Tab-separated table of C-alpha atoms and ligand atoms in Angstrom:
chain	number	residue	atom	x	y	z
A	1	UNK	CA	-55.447	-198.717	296.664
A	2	UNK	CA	-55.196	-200.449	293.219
A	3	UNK	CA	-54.786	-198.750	290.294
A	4	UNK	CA	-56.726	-200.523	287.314
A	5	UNK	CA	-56.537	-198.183	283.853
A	6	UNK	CA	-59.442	-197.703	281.835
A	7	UNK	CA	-59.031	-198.038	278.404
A	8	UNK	CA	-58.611	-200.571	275.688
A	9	UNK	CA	-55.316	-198.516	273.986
A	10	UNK	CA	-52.688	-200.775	274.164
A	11	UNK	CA	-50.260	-197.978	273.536
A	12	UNK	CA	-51.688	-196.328	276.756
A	13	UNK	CA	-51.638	-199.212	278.876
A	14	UNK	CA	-47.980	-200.145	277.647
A	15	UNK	CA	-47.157	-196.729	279.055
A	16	UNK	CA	-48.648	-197.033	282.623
A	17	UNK	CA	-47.653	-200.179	282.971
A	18	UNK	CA	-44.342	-199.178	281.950
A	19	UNK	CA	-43.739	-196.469	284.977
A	20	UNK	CA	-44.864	-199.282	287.507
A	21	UNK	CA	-48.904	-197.914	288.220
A	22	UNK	CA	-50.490	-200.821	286.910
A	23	UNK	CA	-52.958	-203.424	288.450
A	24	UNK	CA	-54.887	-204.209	286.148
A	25	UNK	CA	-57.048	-203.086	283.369
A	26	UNK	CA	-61.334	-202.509	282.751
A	27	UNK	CA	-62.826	-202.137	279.103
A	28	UNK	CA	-66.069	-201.949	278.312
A	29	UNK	CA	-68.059	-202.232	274.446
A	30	UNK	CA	-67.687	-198.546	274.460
A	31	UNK	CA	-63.998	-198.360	274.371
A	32	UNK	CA	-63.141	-201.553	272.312
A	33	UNK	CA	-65.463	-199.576	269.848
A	34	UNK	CA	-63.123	-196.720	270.469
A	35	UNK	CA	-59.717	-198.465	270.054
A	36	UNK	CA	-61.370	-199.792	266.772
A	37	UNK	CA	-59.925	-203.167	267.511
A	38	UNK	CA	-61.216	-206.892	267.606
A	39	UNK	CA	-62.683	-207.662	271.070
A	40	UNK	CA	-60.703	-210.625	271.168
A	41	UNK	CA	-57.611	-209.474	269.671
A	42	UNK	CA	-56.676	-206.476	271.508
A	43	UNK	CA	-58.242	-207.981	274.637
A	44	UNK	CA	-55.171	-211.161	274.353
A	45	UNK	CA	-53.056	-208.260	273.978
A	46	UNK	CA	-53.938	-206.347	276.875
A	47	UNK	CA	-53.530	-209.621	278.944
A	48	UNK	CA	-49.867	-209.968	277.967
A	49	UNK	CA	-48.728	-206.515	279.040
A	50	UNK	CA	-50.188	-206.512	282.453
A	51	UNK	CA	-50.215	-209.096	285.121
A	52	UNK	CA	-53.176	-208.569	286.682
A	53	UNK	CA	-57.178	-208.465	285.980
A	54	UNK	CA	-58.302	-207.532	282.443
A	55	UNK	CA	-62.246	-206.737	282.657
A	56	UNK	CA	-63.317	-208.032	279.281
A	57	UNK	CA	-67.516	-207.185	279.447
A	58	UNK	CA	-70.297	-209.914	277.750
A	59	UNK	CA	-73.079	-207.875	275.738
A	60	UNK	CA	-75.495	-210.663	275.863
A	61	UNK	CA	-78.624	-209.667	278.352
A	62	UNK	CA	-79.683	-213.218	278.947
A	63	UNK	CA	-77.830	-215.587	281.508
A	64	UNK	CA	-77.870	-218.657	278.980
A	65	UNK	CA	-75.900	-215.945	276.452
A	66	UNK	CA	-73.540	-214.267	279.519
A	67	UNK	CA	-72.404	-217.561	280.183
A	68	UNK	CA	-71.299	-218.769	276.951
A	69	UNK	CA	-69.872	-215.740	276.092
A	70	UNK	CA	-67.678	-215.939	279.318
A	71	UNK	CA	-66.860	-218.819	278.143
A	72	UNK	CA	-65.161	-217.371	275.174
A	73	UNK	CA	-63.573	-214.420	276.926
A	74	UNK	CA	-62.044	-216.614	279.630
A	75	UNK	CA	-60.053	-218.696	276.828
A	76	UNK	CA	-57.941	-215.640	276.092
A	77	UNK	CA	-55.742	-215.249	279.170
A	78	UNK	CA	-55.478	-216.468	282.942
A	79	UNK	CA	-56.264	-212.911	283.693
A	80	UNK	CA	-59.331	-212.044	282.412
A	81	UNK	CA	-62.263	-211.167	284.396
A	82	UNK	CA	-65.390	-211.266	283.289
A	83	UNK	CA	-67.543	-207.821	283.323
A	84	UNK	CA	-71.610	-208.669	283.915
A	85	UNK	CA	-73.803	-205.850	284.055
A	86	UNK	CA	-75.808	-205.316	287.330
A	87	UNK	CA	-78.646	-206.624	286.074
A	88	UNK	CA	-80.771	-210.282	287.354
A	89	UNK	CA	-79.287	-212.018	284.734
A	90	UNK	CA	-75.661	-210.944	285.271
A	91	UNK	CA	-76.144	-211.416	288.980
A	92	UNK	CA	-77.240	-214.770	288.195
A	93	UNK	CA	-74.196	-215.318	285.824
A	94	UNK	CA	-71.932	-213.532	288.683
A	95	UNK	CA	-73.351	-216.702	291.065
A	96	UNK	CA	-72.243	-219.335	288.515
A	97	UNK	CA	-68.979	-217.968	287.112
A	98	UNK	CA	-67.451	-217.227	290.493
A	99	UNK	CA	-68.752	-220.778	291.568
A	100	UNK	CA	-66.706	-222.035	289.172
A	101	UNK	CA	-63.685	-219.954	290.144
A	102	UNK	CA	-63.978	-217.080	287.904
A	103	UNK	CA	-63.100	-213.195	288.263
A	104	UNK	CA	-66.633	-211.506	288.067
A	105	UNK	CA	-66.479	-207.764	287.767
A	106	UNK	CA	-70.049	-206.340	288.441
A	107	UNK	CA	-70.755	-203.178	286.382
A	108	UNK	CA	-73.154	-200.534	285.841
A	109	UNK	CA	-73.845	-200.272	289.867
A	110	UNK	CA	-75.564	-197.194	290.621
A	111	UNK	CA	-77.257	-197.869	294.226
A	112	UNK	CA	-76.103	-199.901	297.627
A	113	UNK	CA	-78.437	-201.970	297.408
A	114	UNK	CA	-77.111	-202.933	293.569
A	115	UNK	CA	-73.679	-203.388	295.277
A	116	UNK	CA	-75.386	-205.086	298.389
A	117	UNK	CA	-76.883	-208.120	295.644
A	118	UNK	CA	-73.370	-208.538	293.643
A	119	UNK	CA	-71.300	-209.413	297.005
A	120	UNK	CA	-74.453	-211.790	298.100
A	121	UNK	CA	-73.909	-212.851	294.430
A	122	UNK	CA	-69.951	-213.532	295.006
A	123	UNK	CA	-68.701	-210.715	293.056
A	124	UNK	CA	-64.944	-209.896	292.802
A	125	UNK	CA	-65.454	-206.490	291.947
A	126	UNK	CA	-68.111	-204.565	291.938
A	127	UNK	CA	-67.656	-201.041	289.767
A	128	UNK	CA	-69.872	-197.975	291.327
A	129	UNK	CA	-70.086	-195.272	288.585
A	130	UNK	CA	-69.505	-192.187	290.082
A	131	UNK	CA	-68.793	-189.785	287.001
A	132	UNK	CA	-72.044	-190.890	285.529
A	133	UNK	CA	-73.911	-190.074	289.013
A	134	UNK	CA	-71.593	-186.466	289.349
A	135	UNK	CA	-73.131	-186.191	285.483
A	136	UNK	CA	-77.106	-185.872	287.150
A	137	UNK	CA	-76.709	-183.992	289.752
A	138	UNK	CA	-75.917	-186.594	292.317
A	139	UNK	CA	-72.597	-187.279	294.526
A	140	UNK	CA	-71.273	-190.021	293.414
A	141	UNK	CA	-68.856	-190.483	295.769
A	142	UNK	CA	-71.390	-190.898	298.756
A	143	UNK	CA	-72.637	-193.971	296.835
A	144	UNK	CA	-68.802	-195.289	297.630
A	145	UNK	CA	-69.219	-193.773	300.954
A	146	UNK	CA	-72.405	-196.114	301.535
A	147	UNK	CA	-71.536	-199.188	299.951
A	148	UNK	CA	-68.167	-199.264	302.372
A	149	UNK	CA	-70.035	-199.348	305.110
A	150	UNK	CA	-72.225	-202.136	303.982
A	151	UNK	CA	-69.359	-204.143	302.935
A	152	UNK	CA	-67.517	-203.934	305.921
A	153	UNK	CA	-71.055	-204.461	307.982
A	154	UNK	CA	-70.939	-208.251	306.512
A	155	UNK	CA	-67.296	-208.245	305.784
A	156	UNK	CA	-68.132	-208.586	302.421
A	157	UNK	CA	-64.792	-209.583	300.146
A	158	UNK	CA	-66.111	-208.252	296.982
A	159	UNK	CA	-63.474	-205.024	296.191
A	160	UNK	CA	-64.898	-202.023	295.851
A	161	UNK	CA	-63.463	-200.520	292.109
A	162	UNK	CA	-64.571	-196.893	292.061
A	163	UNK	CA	-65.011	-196.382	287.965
A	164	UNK	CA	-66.648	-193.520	286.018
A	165	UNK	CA	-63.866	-191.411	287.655
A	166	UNK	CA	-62.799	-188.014	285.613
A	167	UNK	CA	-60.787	-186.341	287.553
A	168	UNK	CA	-57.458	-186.073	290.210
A	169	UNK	CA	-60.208	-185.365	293.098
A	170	UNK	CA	-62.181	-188.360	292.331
A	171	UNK	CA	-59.065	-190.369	292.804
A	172	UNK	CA	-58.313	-188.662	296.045
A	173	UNK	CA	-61.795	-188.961	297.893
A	174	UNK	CA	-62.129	-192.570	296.902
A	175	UNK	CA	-58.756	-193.348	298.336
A	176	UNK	CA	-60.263	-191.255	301.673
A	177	UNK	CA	-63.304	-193.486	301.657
A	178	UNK	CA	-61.097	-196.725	300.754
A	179	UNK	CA	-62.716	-198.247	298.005
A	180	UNK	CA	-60.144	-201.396	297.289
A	181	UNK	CA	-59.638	-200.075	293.437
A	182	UNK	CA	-60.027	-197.348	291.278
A	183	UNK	CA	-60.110	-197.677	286.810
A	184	UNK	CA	-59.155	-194.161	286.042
A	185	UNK	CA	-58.411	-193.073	282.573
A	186	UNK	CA	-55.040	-192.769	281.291
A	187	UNK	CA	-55.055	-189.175	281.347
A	188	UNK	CA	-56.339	-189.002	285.151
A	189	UNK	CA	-53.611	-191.262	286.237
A	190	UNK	CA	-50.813	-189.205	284.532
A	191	UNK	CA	-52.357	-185.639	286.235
A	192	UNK	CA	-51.864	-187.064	289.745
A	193	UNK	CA	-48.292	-186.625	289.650
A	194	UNK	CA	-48.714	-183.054	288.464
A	195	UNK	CA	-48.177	-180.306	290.812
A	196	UNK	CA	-47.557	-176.864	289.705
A	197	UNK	CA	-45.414	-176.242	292.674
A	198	UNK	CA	-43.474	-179.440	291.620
A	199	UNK	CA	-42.528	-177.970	288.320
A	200	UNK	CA	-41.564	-174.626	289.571
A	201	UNK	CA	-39.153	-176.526	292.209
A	202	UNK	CA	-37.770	-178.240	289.822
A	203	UNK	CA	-36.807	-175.323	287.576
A	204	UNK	CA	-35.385	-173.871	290.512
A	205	UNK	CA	-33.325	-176.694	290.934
A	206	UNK	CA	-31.777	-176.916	287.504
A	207	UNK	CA	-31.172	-173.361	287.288
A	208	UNK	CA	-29.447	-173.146	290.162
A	209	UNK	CA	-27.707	-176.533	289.176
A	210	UNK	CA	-26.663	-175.008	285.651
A	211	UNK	CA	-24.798	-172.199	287.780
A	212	UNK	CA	-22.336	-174.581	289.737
A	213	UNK	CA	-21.177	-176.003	285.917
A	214	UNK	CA	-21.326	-179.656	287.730
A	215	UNK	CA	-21.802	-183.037	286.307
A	216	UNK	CA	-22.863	-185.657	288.105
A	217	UNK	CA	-21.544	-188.970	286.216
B	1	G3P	O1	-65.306	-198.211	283.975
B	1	G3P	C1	-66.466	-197.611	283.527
B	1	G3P	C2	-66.138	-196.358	282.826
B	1	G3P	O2	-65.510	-196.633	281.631
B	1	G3P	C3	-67.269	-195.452	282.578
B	1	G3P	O3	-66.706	-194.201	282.513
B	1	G3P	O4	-66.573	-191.847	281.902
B	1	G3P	O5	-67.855	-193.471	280.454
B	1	G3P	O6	-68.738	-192.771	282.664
B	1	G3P	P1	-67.529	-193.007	281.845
């Protein structure tokens, strides 16, 4: 399973990248509002720290707009992706961009049938919410659950990236399904290594270790 991180802090992303986690990287208008930053700026900087896809998201609703404003995010970095949201439109700008050889990552997928249109449509990605479905009342994670089967009905290639996640056990049941990717927020990604069985070892360890008076250099 990738690991994509979801966040536009650079700071943050430096960090995951740094311990060797990183895949790539989804923003959205919500949290280049949040970093405070210039779409453009902190989006080129993004693209130099990590290697692989950088979801930068249009905010035009038309396909004339989604198209030229693709055009602009594309120009900052071999690695961008463009984010369209699953609407007509951005299924009809998901058609032309990945014609033309483009990353498409198709967002704001709540249904199968959603994800069923954006592979027909040639997406790269295509980003079930599942947080945002957990938030009504809904399992989010059978939405995962039903758009792997369809994909691997038609042996779709579009990658499934699980996003919306908030927790450890999100992570974990997507990776049981096998969606293709999961954007998980910095703090998510850092939990999974935590075990509190892990830390008690390990203090075990070292005070048993501080009893021998040993060095190892
Ligand atoms: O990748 C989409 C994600 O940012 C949405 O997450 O927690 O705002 O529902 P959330």
């Amino acid at each position: 399973m990738k690991f994509f991180v979801d966040t536009a802090d650079v700071d943050e992303i430096r960090e995951i990248n740094d311990i060797g986690l990183l895949d790539g990287v989804t923003t959205n208008p919500s949290l280049i509002m949040k970093s405070g930053r210039d779409i453009m700026e902190v989006t080129k900087e993004i693209c130099d720290i990590v290697d692989g896809p950088v979801s930068a998201e249009v905010t035009a609703t038309d396909y004339d707009g989604m198209i030229k404003e693709a055009a602009v995010l594309e120009k900052i970095a071999k690695n961008i992706c463009i984010k369209l949201p699953l609407t007509l439109d951005g299924l009809k700008a998901c058609k032309t961009l990945t014609g033309r050889g483009m990353k498409v990552n198709v967002t704001l997928c709540f249904s199968a049938n959603q994800a069923l249109l954006a592979a027909k449509a040639g997406a790269t990605f295509i980003s079930p919410f599942i947080g945002r479905l957990d938030d009504l009342g809904v399992d989010g994670m059978e939405l995962i659950e039903e758009i792997r089967v369809i994909y691997d009905n038609y042996d779709f290639k579009t990658e499934i990236l699980a996003a919306s996640i908030r927790s450890a056990d999100h992570v974990k049941q997507a990776a049981i399904i096998g969606a293709d990717v999961a954007t998980i927020p910095p703090a998510v990604i850092k939990s999974l290594a935590k075990h509190a069985l892990t830390d008690k070892g390990l203090d075990a360890f070292l005070a048993d270790w501080a009893k021998t008076g040993q060095k190892i250099e």
